């Protein structure tokens, strides 16, 4: 099975108030594409030749795991954005967030803190944990919650390639701006399908 770079439903310059066109060209056009190409080069002749990305994340190791997870993570990340996003969750997702974190603002603060304090390269996540409750987690490098039987709802890429062209060393500024393009409708849909 040949993996492909997913098409995005917004233009490369649509998020420019937060993620510049140049960052999109490199992050989506070069980095995400490279993970797809690497994976396609690694899997022929292995038992993962026809495996889904989820199977690869659960069962592979080494380069196949790292590149497969990075394909999945980047698709999940880029699909979360919109030029006209829904700025707050409602309904059952909002209720679950309030139960787990106290309030929506408290959730944003805790998630932002996880993204800012993650040492080195990786991803901050909102997941449904194995006990059914919402949790904020950090994963280094290509880490993905599916490997721990958690269900991902939202992620923020804090590899330097995600923000360095636009924010240089100011990761907190990137994380703060991230909320402005995050489409909570996407997260609500994921929450609905994960339960
Ligand atoms: Mn990235």
JSON list of C-alpha atoms and ligand atoms in Angstrom, two decimals:
[
{"chain": "A", "resi": 1, "resn": "UNK", "atom": "CA", "xyz": [0.00, 0.00, 0.00]},
{"chain": "A", "resi": 2, "resn": "UNK", "atom": "CA", "xyz": [1.38, 3.34, -1.02]},
{"chain": "A", "resi": 3, "resn": "UNK", "atom": "CA", "xyz": [0.86, 6.09, 1.54]},
{"chain": "A", "resi": 4, "resn": "UNK", "atom": "CA", "xyz": [0.10, 9.57, 0.25]},
{"chain": "A", "resi": 5, "resn": "UNK", "atom": "CA", "xyz": [0.31, 13.12, 1.51]},
{"chain": "A", "resi": 6, "resn": "UNK", "atom": "CA", "xyz": [-3.30, 14.08, 2.35]},
{"chain": "A", "resi": 7, "resn": "UNK", "atom": "CA", "xyz": [-4.83, 17.04, 0.58]},
{"chain": "A", "resi": 8, "resn": "UNK", "atom": "CA", "xyz": [-5.70, 19.89, 2.93]},
{"chain": "A", "resi": 9, "resn": "UNK", "atom": "CA", "xyz": [-9.07, 21.62, 2.73]},
{"chain": "A", "resi": 10, "resn": "UNK", "atom": "CA", "xyz": [-7.49, 25.06, 3.02]},
{"chain": "A", "resi": 11, "resn": "UNK", "atom": "CA", "xyz": [-4.93, 26.96, 0.95]},
{"chain": "A", "resi": 12, "resn": "UNK", "atom": "CA", "xyz": [-1.27, 27.23, 1.97]},
{"chain": "A", "resi": 13, "resn": "UNK", "atom": "CA", "xyz": [-1.75, 30.90, 2.86]},
{"chain": "A", "resi": 14, "resn": "UNK", "atom": "CA", "xyz": [-5.08, 30.46, 4.70]},
{"chain": "A", "resi": 15, "resn": "UNK", "atom": "CA", "xyz": [-3.54, 30.28, 8.19]},
{"chain": "A", "resi": 16, "resn": "UNK", "atom": "CA", "xyz": [-0.96, 33.01, 7.59]},
{"chain": "A", "resi": 17, "resn": "UNK", "atom": "CA", "xyz": [-1.94, 35.03, 10.68]},
{"chain": "A", "resi": 18, "resn": "UNK", "atom": "CA", "xyz": [-0.57, 32.14, 12.76]},
{"chain": "A", "resi": 19, "resn": "UNK", "atom": "CA", "xyz": [1.35, 29.78, 10.43]},
{"chain": "A", "resi": 20, "resn": "UNK", "atom": "CA", "xyz": [3.01, 31.53, 7.49]},
{"chain": "A", "resi": 21, "resn": "UNK", "atom": "CA", "xyz": [2.83, 30.31, 3.92]},
{"chain": "A", "resi": 22, "resn": "UNK", "atom": "CA", "xyz": [6.55, 29.59, 4.09]},
{"chain": "A", "resi": 23, "resn": "UNK", "atom": "CA", "xyz": [6.12, 27.38, 7.17]},
{"chain": "A", "resi": 24, "resn": "UNK", "atom": "CA", "xyz": [3.28, 25.55, 5.40]},
{"chain": "A", "resi": 25, "resn": "UNK", "atom": "CA", "xyz": [5.48, 25.03, 2.35]},
{"chain": "A", "resi": 26, "resn": "UNK", "atom": "CA", "xyz": [8.24, 23.50, 4.47]},
{"chain": "A", "resi": 27, "resn": "UNK", "atom": "CA", "xyz": [6.27, 21.79, 7.24]},
{"chain": "A", "resi": 28, "resn": "UNK", "atom": "CA", "xyz": [3.53, 20.28, 5.08]},
{"chain": "A", "resi": 29, "resn": "UNK", "atom": "CA", "xyz": [5.23, 20.35, 1.69]},
{"chain": "A", "resi": 30, "resn": "UNK", "atom": "CA", "xyz": [8.67, 19.10, 2.74]},
{"chain": "A", "resi": 31, "resn": "UNK", "atom": "CA", "xyz": [8.64, 17.54, 6.23]},
{"chain": "A", "resi": 32, "resn": "UNK", "atom": "CA", "xyz": [5.24, 15.81, 6.07]},
{"chain": "A", "resi": 33, "resn": "UNK", "atom": "CA", "xyz": [5.98, 14.70, 2.50]},
{"chain": "A", "resi": 34, "resn": "UNK", "atom": "CA", "xyz": [9.38, 13.34, 3.57]},
{"chain": "A", "resi": 35, "resn": "UNK", "atom": "CA", "xyz": [7.77, 11.16, 6.28]},
{"chain": "A", "resi": 36, "resn": "UNK", "atom": "CA", "xyz": [5.38, 9.78, 3.62]},
{"chain": "A", "resi": 37, "resn": "UNK", "atom": "CA", "xyz": [8.27, 9.11, 1.21]},
{"chain": "A", "resi": 38, "resn": "UNK", "atom": "CA", "xyz": [10.45, 7.53, 3.91]},
{"chain": "A", "resi": 39, "resn": "UNK", "atom": "CA", "xyz": [7.61, 5.23, 4.98]},
{"chain": "A", "resi": 40, "resn": "UNK", "atom": "CA", "xyz": [6.93, 4.17, 1.39]},
{"chain": "A", "resi": 41, "resn": "UNK", "atom": "CA", "xyz": [10.62, 3.37, 0.96]},
{"chain": "A", "resi": 42, "resn": "UNK", "atom": "CA", "xyz": [10.83, 1.36, 4.21]},
{"chain": "A", "resi": 43, "resn": "UNK", "atom": "CA", "xyz": [7.76, -0.92, 4.08]},
{"chain": "A", "resi": 44, "resn": "UNK", "atom": "CA", "xyz": [8.15, -2.97, 0.86]},
{"chain": "A", "resi": 45, "resn": "UNK", "atom": "CA", "xyz": [9.01, -6.58, 1.74]},
{"chain": "A", "resi": 46, "resn": "UNK", "atom": "CA", "xyz": [8.06, -6.14, 5.43]},
{"chain": "A", "resi": 47, "resn": "UNK", "atom": "CA", "xyz": [4.89, -7.26, 7.21]},
{"chain": "A", "resi": 48, "resn": "UNK", "atom": "CA", "xyz": [3.82, -3.63, 7.22]},
{"chain": "A", "resi": 49, "resn": "UNK", "atom": "CA", "xyz": [3.69, -3.38, 3.43]},
{"chain": "A", "resi": 50, "resn": "UNK", "atom": "CA", "xyz": [-0.13, -3.32, 3.48]},
{"chain": "A", "resi": 51, "resn": "UNK", "atom": "CA", "xyz": [-0.68, -2.21, 7.07]},
{"chain": "A", "resi": 52, "resn": "UNK", "atom": "CA", "xyz": [-2.70, 0.82, 8.10]},
{"chain": "A", "resi": 53, "resn": "UNK", "atom": "CA", "xyz": [-0.93, 3.66, 9.90]},
{"chain": "A", "resi": 54, "resn": "UNK", "atom": "CA", "xyz": [-2.75, 2.64, 13.11]},
{"chain": "A", "resi": 55, "resn": "UNK", "atom": "CA", "xyz": [-1.37, -0.92, 12.80]},
{"chain": "A", "resi": 56, "resn": "UNK", "atom": "CA", "xyz": [2.10, 0.50, 12.21]},
{"chain": "A", "resi": 57, "resn": "UNK", "atom": "CA", "xyz": [1.78, 2.74, 15.29]},
{"chain": "A", "resi": 58, "resn": "UNK", "atom": "CA", "xyz": [0.66, -0.21, 17.46]},
{"chain": "A", "resi": 59, "resn": "UNK", "atom": "CA", "xyz": [3.07, -2.86, 16.21]},
{"chain": "A", "resi": 60, "resn": "UNK", "atom": "CA", "xyz": [6.11, -1.49, 14.35]},
{"chain": "A", "resi": 61, "resn": "UNK", "atom": "CA", "xyz": [9.39, -0.19, 15.67]},
{"chain": "A", "resi": 62, "resn": "UNK", "atom": "CA", "xyz": [12.43, 1.69, 14.39]},
{"chain": "A", "resi": 63, "resn": "UNK", "atom": "CA", "xyz": [12.14, 3.72, 11.20]},
{"chain": "A", "resi": 64, "resn": "UNK", "atom": "CA", "xyz": [8.79, 2.28, 10.13]},
{"chain": "A", "resi": 65, "resn": "UNK", "atom": "CA", "xyz": [7.22, 3.27, 13.48]},
{"chain": "A", "resi": 66, "resn": "UNK", "atom": "CA", "xyz": [8.82, 6.72, 13.50]},
{"chain": "A", "resi": 67, "resn": "UNK", "atom": "CA", "xyz": [7.88, 7.64, 9.94]},
{"chain": "A", "resi": 68, "resn": "UNK", "atom": "CA", "xyz": [4.42, 6.02, 10.11]},
{"chain": "A", "resi": 69, "resn": "UNK", "atom": "CA", "xyz": [3.59, 7.84, 13.33]},
{"chain": "A", "resi": 70, "resn": "UNK", "atom": "CA", "xyz": [4.87, 11.12, 11.95]},
{"chain": "A", "resi": 71, "resn": "UNK", "atom": "CA", "xyz": [2.62, 10.74, 8.88]},
{"chain": "A", "resi": 72, "resn": "UNK", "atom": "CA", "xyz": [-0.37, 10.10, 11.15]},
{"chain": "A", "resi": 73, "resn": "UNK", "atom": "CA", "xyz": [0.52, 12.89, 13.60]},
{"chain": "A", "resi": 74, "resn": "UNK", "atom": "CA", "xyz": [0.99, 15.52, 10.91]},
{"chain": "A", "resi": 75, "resn": "UNK", "atom": "CA", "xyz": [-2.23, 14.62, 9.12]},
{"chain": "A", "resi": 76, "resn": "UNK", "atom": "CA", "xyz": [-4.10, 14.86, 12.44]},
{"chain": "A", "resi": 77, "resn": "UNK", "atom": "CA", "xyz": [-2.42, 18.20, 13.21]},
{"chain": "A", "resi": 78, "resn": "UNK", "atom": "CA", "xyz": [-3.03, 19.85, 9.84]},
{"chain": "A", "resi": 79, "resn": "UNK", "atom": "CA", "xyz": [-6.64, 18.61, 9.70]},
{"chain": "A", "resi": 80, "resn": "UNK", "atom": "CA", "xyz": [-7.38, 20.48, 12.95]},
{"chain": "A", "resi": 81, "resn": "UNK", "atom": "CA", "xyz": [-7.07, 23.94, 11.43]},
{"chain": "A", "resi": 82, "resn": "UNK", "atom": "CA", "xyz": [-9.41, 26.26, 9.61]},
{"chain": "A", "resi": 83, "resn": "UNK", "atom": "CA", "xyz": [-9.30, 29.84, 8.38]},
{"chain": "A", "resi": 84, "resn": "UNK", "atom": "CA", "xyz": [-12.74, 30.27, 9.98]},
{"chain": "A", "resi": 85, "resn": "UNK", "atom": "CA", "xyz": [-12.52, 27.99, 13.01]},
{"chain": "A", "resi": 86, "resn": "UNK", "atom": "CA", "xyz": [-15.10, 27.28, 15.70]},
{"chain": "A", "resi": 87, "resn": "UNK", "atom": "CA", "xyz": [-13.36, 28.95, 18.63]},
{"chain": "A", "resi": 88, "resn": "UNK", "atom": "CA", "xyz": [-14.88, 26.98, 21.55]},
{"chain": "A", "resi": 89, "resn": "UNK", "atom": "CA", "xyz": [-16.24, 23.48, 22.09]},
{"chain": "A", "resi": 90, "resn": "UNK", "atom": "CA", "xyz": [-19.87, 22.96, 23.03]},
{"chain": "A", "resi": 91, "resn": "UNK", "atom": "CA", "xyz": [-22.12, 20.19, 24.30]},
{"chain": "A", "resi": 92, "resn": "UNK", "atom": "CA", "xyz": [-20.70, 16.88, 25.48]},
{"chain": "A", "resi": 93, "resn": "UNK", "atom": "CA", "xyz": [-17.09, 17.74, 24.66]},
{"chain": "A", "resi": 94, "resn": "UNK", "atom": "CA", "xyz": [-17.26, 20.98, 26.64]},
{"chain": "A", "resi": 95, "resn": "UNK", "atom": "CA", "xyz": [-18.87, 19.09, 29.55]},
{"chain": "A", "resi": 96, "resn": "UNK", "atom": "CA", "xyz": [-16.10, 16.45, 29.48]},
{"chain": "A", "resi": 97, "resn": "UNK", "atom": "CA", "xyz": [-13.43, 19.17, 29.42]},
{"chain": "A", "resi": 98, "resn": "UNK", "atom": "CA", "xyz": [-15.03, 20.92, 32.39]},
{"chain": "A", "resi": 99, "resn": "UNK", "atom": "CA", "xyz": [-15.20, 17.68, 34.36]},
{"chain": "A", "resi": 100, "resn": "UNK", "atom": "CA", "xyz": [-11.56, 16.81, 33.63]},
{"chain": "A", "resi": 101, "resn": "UNK", "atom": "CA", "xyz": [-9.92, 20.24, 33.89]},
{"chain": "A", "resi": 102, "resn": "UNK", "atom": "CA", "xyz": [-12.35, 22.54, 35.75]},
{"chain": "A", "resi": 103, "resn": "UNK", "atom": "CA", "xyz": [-13.08, 24.94, 32.88]},
{"chain": "A", "resi": 104, "resn": "UNK", "atom": "CA", "xyz": [-12.28, 25.50, 29.20]},
{"chain": "A", "resi": 105, "resn": "UNK", "atom": "CA", "xyz": [-9.80, 28.24, 30.12]},
{"chain": "A", "resi": 106, "resn": "UNK", "atom": "CA", "xyz": [-8.11, 25.97, 32.64]},
{"chain": "A", "resi": 107, "resn": "UNK", "atom": "CA", "xyz": [-7.86, 23.25, 29.97]},
{"chain": "A", "resi": 108, "resn": "UNK", "atom": "CA", "xyz": [-6.25, 25.69, 27.51]},
{"chain": "A", "resi": 109, "resn": "UNK", "atom": "CA", "xyz": [-3.78, 26.78, 30.15]},
{"chain": "A", "resi": 110, "resn": "UNK", "atom": "CA", "xyz": [-2.82, 23.19, 31.05]},
{"chain": "A", "resi": 111, "resn": "UNK", "atom": "CA", "xyz": [-2.55, 22.08, 27.42]},
{"chain": "A", "resi": 112, "resn": "UNK", "atom": "CA", "xyz": [-0.46, 25.14, 26.54]},
{"chain": "A", "resi": 113, "resn": "UNK", "atom": "CA", "xyz": [1.80, 24.40, 29.49]},
{"chain": "A", "resi": 114, "resn": "UNK", "atom": "CA", "xyz": [2.28, 20.80, 28.29]},
{"chain": "A", "resi": 115, "resn": "UNK", "atom": "CA", "xyz": [3.18, 22.07, 24.82]},
{"chain": "A", "resi": 116, "resn": "UNK", "atom": "CA", "xyz": [5.58, 24.75, 26.06]},
{"chain": "A", "resi": 117, "resn": "UNK", "atom": "CA", "xyz": [7.36, 22.58, 28.65]},
{"chain": "A", "resi": 118, "resn": "UNK", "atom": "CA", "xyz": [7.86, 19.48, 26.48]},
{"chain": "A", "resi": 119, "resn": "UNK", "atom": "CA", "xyz": [11.64, 19.14, 26.37]},
{"chain": "A", "resi": 120, "resn": "UNK", "atom": "CA", "xyz": [13.03, 18.86, 22.85]},
{"chain": "A", "resi": 121, "resn": "UNK", "atom": "CA", "xyz": [10.89, 17.68, 19.93]},
{"chain": "A", "resi": 122, "resn": "UNK", "atom": "CA", "xyz": [7.44, 16.17, 20.26]},
{"chain": "A", "resi": 123, "resn": "UNK", "atom": "CA", "xyz": [3.71, 16.62, 20.58]},
{"chain": "A", "resi": 124, "resn": "UNK", "atom": "CA", "xyz": [1.20, 17.74, 23.22]},
{"chain": "A", "resi": 125, "resn": "UNK", "atom": "CA", "xyz": [-2.08, 15.79, 23.15]},
{"chain": "A", "resi": 126, "resn": "UNK", "atom": "CA", "xyz": [-5.63, 15.83, 24.41]},
{"chain": "A", "resi": 127, "resn": "UNK", "atom": "CA", "xyz": [-6.73, 12.20, 24.62]},
{"chain": "A", "resi": 128, "resn": "UNK", "atom": "CA", "xyz": [-9.45, 9.96, 25.94]},
{"chain": "A", "resi": 129, "resn": "UNK", "atom": "CA", "xyz": [-7.46, 7.86, 28.38]},
{"chain": "A", "resi": 130, "resn": "UNK", "atom": "CA", "xyz": [-7.97, 4.14, 28.96]},
{"chain": "A", "resi": 131, "resn": "UNK", "atom": "CA", "xyz": [-10.29, 4.95, 31.91]},
{"chain": "A", "resi": 132, "resn": "UNK", "atom": "CA", "xyz": [-12.57, 6.93, 29.56]},
{"chain": "A", "resi": 133, "resn": "UNK", "atom": "CA", "xyz": [-11.59, 10.33, 30.99]},
{"chain": "A", "resi": 134, "resn": "UNK", "atom": "CA", "xyz": [-9.93, 13.18, 29.13]},
{"chain": "A", "resi": 135, "resn": "UNK", "atom": "CA", "xyz": [-6.23, 13.69, 29.76]},
{"chain": "A", "resi": 136, "resn": "UNK", "atom": "CA", "xyz": [-3.42, 15.95, 28.54]},
{"chain": "A", "resi": 137, "resn": "UNK", "atom": "CA", "xyz": [-0.21, 14.12, 27.64]},
{"chain": "A", "resi": 138, "resn": "UNK", "atom": "CA", "xyz": [3.21, 14.78, 26.14]},
{"chain": "A", "resi": 139, "resn": "UNK", "atom": "CA", "xyz": [4.91, 12.51, 23.61]},
{"chain": "A", "resi": 140, "resn": "UNK", "atom": "CA", "xyz": [8.52, 12.95, 22.51]},
{"chain": "A", "resi": 141, "resn": "UNK", "atom": "CA", "xyz": [9.65, 12.76, 18.89]},
{"chain": "A", "resi": 142, "resn": "UNK", "atom": "CA", "xyz": [7.17, 10.63, 16.89]},
{"chain": "A", "resi": 143, "resn": "UNK", "atom": "CA", "xyz": [5.19, 9.42, 19.91]},
{"chain": "A", "resi": 144, "resn": "UNK", "atom": "CA", "xyz": [1.49, 8.71, 19.40]},
{"chain": "A", "resi": 145, "resn": "UNK", "atom": "CA", "xyz": [-1.16, 7.93, 22.08]},
{"chain": "A", "resi": 146, "resn": "UNK", "atom": "CA", "xyz": [-2.69, 5.08, 20.03]},
{"chain": "A", "resi": 147, "resn": "UNK", "atom": "CA", "xyz": [0.30, 2.97, 21.07]},
{"chain": "A", "resi": 148, "resn": "UNK", "atom": "CA", "xyz": [-0.90, 3.33, 24.69]},
{"chain": "A", "resi": 149, "resn": "UNK", "atom": "CA", "xyz": [-4.54, 2.56, 23.78]},
{"chain": "A", "resi": 150, "resn": "UNK", "atom": "CA", "xyz": [-5.50, 6.20, 24.30]},
{"chain": "A", "resi": 151, "resn": "UNK", "atom": "CA", "xyz": [-7.76, 7.93, 21.76]},
{"chain": "A", "resi": 152, "resn": "UNK", "atom": "CA", "xyz": [-6.31, 11.19, 20.39]},
{"chain": "A", "resi": 153, "resn": "UNK", "atom": "CA", "xyz": [-8.61, 14.21, 20.10]},
{"chain": "A", "resi": 154, "resn": "UNK", "atom": "CA", "xyz": [-6.17, 17.07, 19.53]},
{"chain": "A", "resi": 155, "resn": "UNK", "atom": "CA", "xyz": [-2.44, 17.64, 19.12]},
{"chain": "A", "resi": 156, "resn": "UNK", "atom": "CA", "xyz": [0.06, 20.48, 18.91]},
{"chain": "A", "resi": 157, "resn": "UNK", "atom": "CA", "xyz": [3.35, 19.87, 17.10]},
{"chain": "A", "resi": 158, "resn": "UNK", "atom": "CA", "xyz": [6.20, 21.47, 19.05]},
{"chain": "A", "resi": 159, "resn": "UNK", "atom": "CA", "xyz": [9.06, 20.28, 16.88]},
{"chain": "A", "resi": 160, "resn": "UNK", "atom": "CA", "xyz": [11.05, 23.42, 16.03]},
{"chain": "A", "resi": 161, "resn": "UNK", "atom": "CA", "xyz": [10.21, 22.96, 12.33]},
{"chain": "A", "resi": 162, "resn": "UNK", "atom": "CA", "xyz": [6.58, 23.73, 13.25]},
{"chain": "A", "resi": 163, "resn": "UNK", "atom": "CA", "xyz": [7.33, 27.27, 14.41]},
{"chain": "A", "resi": 164, "resn": "UNK", "atom": "CA", "xyz": [10.93, 28.35, 13.97]},
{"chain": "A", "resi": 165, "resn": "UNK", "atom": "CA", "xyz": [10.51, 30.27, 10.68]},
{"chain": "A", "resi": 166, "resn": "UNK", "atom": "CA", "xyz": [7.69, 32.34, 12.23]},
{"chain": "A", "resi": 167, "resn": "UNK", "atom": "CA", "xyz": [8.48, 32.50, 15.95]},
{"chain": "A", "resi": 168, "resn": "UNK", "atom": "CA", "xyz": [12.18, 31.49, 16.19]},
{"chain": "A", "resi": 169, "resn": "UNK", "atom": "CA", "xyz": [12.80, 30.39, 19.80]},
{"chain": "A", "resi": 170, "resn": "UNK", "atom": "CA", "xyz": [9.47, 31.78, 21.07]},
{"chain": "A", "resi": 171, "resn": "UNK", "atom": "CA", "xyz": [7.55, 28.51, 21.39]},
{"chain": "A", "resi": 172, "resn": "UNK", "atom": "CA", "xyz": [5.07, 30.03, 23.89]},
{"chain": "A", "resi": 173, "resn": "UNK", "atom": "CA", "xyz": [4.01, 32.61, 21.26]},
{"chain": "A", "resi": 174, "resn": "UNK", "atom": "CA", "xyz": [3.40, 29.86, 18.71]},
{"chain": "A", "resi": 175, "resn": "UNK", "atom": "CA", "xyz": [1.35, 27.84, 21.21]},
{"chain": "A", "resi": 176, "resn": "UNK", "atom": "CA", "xyz": [-0.71, 30.89, 22.15]},
{"chain": "A", "resi": 177, "resn": "UNK", "atom": "CA", "xyz": [-1.42, 31.63, 18.47]},
{"chain": "A", "resi": 178, "resn": "UNK", "atom": "CA", "xyz": [-2.25, 27.95, 17.78]},
{"chain": "A", "resi": 179, "resn": "UNK", "atom": "CA", "xyz": [-5.63, 28.41, 19.52]},
{"chain": "A", "resi": 180, "resn": "UNK", "atom": "CA", "xyz": [-6.64, 31.05, 16.95]},
{"chain": "A", "resi": 181, "resn": "UNK", "atom": "CA", "xyz": [-6.74, 28.56, 14.04]},
{"chain": "A", "resi": 182, "resn": "UNK", "atom": "CA", "xyz": [-7.83, 25.42, 15.90]},
{"chain": "A", "resi": 183, "resn": "UNK", "atom": "CA", "xyz": [-11.28, 24.37, 14.71]},
{"chain": "A", "resi": 184, "resn": "UNK", "atom": "CA", "xyz": [-13.21, 22.90, 17.65]},
{"chain": "A", "resi": 185, "resn": "UNK", "atom": "CA", "xyz": [-15.77, 21.47, 15.23]},
{"chain": "A", "resi": 186, "resn": "UNK", "atom": "CA", "xyz": [-13.05, 19.00, 14.14]},
{"chain": "A", "resi": 187, "resn": "UNK", "atom": "CA", "xyz": [-12.31, 18.08, 17.76]},
{"chain": "A", "resi": 188, "resn": "UNK", "atom": "CA", "xyz": [-16.03, 17.66, 18.53]},
{"chain": "A", "resi": 189, "resn": "UNK", "atom": "CA", "xyz": [-16.37, 15.29, 15.56]},
{"chain": "A", "resi": 190, "resn": "UNK", "atom": "CA", "xyz": [-13.41, 13.23, 16.77]},
{"chain": "A", "resi": 191, "resn": "UNK", "atom": "CA", "xyz": [-14.87, 13.10, 20.27]},
{"chain": "A", "resi": 192, "resn": "UNK", "atom": "CA", "xyz": [-18.22, 11.90, 18.94]},
{"chain": "A", "resi": 193, "resn": "UNK", "atom": "CA", "xyz": [-16.59, 9.16, 16.84]},
{"chain": "A", "resi": 194, "resn": "UNK", "atom": "CA", "xyz": [-14.26, 8.02, 19.65]},
{"chain": "A", "resi": 195, "resn": "UNK", "atom": "CA", "xyz": [-17.00, 7.07, 22.10]},
{"chain": "B", "resi": 1, "resn": "LIG", "atom": "MN1", "xyz": [6.08, 18.64, 12.38]}
]
